[in-house]
Coordinates of C-alpha atoms in Angstrom, one line a residue:
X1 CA -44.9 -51.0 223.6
X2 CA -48.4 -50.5 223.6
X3 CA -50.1 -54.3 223.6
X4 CA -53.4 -52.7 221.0
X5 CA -52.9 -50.0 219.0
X6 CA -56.4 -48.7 217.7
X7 CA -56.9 -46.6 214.2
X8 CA -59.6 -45.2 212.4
X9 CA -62.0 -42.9 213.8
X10 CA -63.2 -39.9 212.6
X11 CA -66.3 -37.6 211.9
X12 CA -68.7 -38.3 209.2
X13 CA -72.3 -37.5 208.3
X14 CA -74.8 -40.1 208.9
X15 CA -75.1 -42.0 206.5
X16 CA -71.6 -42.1 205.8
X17 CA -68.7 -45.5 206.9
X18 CA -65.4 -46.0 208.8
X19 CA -63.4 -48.7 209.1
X20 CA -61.5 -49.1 212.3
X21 CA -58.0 -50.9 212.6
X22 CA -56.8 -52.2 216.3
X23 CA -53.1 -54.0 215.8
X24 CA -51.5 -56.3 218.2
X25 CA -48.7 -57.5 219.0
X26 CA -48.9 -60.7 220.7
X27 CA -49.8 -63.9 218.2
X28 CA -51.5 -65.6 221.3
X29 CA -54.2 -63.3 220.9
X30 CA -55.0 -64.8 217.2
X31 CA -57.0 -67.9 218.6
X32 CA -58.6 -65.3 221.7
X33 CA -61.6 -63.9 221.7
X34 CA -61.3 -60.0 220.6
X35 CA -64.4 -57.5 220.6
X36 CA -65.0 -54.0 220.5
X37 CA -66.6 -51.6 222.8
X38 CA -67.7 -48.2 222.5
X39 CA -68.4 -45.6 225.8
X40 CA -70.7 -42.4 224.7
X41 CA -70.2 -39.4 226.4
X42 CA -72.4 -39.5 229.6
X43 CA -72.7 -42.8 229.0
X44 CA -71.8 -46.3 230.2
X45 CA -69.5 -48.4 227.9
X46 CA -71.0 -51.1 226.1
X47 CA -70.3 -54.0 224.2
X48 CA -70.4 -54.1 220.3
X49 CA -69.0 -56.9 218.7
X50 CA -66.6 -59.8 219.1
X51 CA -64.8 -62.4 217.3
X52 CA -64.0 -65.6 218.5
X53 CA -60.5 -66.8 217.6
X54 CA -61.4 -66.0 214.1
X55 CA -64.2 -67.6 213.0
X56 CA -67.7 -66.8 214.9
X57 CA -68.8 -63.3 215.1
X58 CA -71.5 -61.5 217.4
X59 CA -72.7 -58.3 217.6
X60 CA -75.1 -55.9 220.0
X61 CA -78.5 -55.3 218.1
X62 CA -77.9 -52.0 217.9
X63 CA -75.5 -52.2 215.5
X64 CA -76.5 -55.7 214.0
X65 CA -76.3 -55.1 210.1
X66 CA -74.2 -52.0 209.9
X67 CA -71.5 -53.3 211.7
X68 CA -69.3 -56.0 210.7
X69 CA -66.3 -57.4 212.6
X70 CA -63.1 -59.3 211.2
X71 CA -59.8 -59.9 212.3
X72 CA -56.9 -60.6 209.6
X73 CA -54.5 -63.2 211.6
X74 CA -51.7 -62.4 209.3
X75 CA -51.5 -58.4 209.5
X76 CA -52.7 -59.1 213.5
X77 CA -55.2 -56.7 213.3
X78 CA -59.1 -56.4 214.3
X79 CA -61.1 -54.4 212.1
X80 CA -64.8 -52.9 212.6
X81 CA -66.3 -51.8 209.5
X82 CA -69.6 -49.4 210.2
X83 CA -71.9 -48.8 207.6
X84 CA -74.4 -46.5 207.6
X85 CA -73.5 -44.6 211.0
X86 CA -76.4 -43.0 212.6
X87 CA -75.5 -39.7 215.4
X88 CA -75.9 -42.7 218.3
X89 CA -72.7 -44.4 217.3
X90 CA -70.6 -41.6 218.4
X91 CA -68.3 -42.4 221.2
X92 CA -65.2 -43.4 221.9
X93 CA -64.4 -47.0 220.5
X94 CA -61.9 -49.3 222.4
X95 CA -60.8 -52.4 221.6
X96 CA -59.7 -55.6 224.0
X97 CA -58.7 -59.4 224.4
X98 CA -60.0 -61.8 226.3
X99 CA -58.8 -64.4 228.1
X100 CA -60.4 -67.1 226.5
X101 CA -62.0 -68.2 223.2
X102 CA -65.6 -67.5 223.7
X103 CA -66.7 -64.2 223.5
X104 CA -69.9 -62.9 225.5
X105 CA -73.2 -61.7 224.2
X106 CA -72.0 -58.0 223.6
X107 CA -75.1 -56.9 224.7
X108 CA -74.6 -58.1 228.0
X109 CA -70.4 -57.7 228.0
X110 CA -68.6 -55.9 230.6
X111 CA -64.9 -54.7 230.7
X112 CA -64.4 -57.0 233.4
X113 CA -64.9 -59.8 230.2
X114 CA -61.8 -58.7 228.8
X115 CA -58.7 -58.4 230.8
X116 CA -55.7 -59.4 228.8
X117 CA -55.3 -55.6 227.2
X118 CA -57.3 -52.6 226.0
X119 CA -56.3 -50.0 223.2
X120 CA -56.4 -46.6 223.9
X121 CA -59.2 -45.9 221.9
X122 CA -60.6 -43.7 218.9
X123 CA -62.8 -40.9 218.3
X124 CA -65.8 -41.4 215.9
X125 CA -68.2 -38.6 215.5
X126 CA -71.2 -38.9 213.6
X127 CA -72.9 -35.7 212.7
X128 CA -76.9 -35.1 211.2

């Protein structure tokens, strides 16, 4: 069984919002720090958000204001709700645990942050 199991993505116009689901399966990961990443093609992945437990929330700047983070302990899912997308938030989205409480500064995250699991990812595609 898959340890993340990500939902959600799609294509939309800018503009336009999408709310993506990542379920998990292990209740240890409740009081963990969980973010979201995102990898562009061509580009390097990079950091957007993370929860800490859940409670305190932090976001890139890139997507501070549009993009909110929130994790439902008793459905065990993350969620990343993205308003107004802009054509620079297409990528693949992943999301992953970390072994700890504290989540980094996604601005400055890497994968090597997060090494409890990784979903497989989803697809969003914003168009202009």
């Amino acid at each position: 069984q898959a340890q993340l199991v990500e939902s959600g993505g799609g294509s939309v116009q800018a503009g336009g919002s999408l709310r993506l689901s990542c379920e998990y399966f292990d209740d240890a990961n409740n009081e963990r720090c969980m973010g979201w990443f995102r990898r562009a093609l061509g580009k390097k992945r990079e950091g957007v958000a993370g929860v800490e437990g859940d409670g305190p929330r932090k976001y890139a700047d890139s997507v501070k204001g549009r993009f909110t983070v929130s994790k439902d302990i008793a459905k065990r899912t993350l969620y990343l709700q993205m308003n107004s997308l802009m054509p620079d938030d297409s990528a693949m989205y992943f999301c992953a645990v970390r072994n700890g409480v504290r989540c980094p500064e996604p601005d400055a995250a890497e994968k090597s942050d997060y090494t409890i699991a990784w979903g497989q990812g989803t697809q969003v595609t914003v168009s202009s």
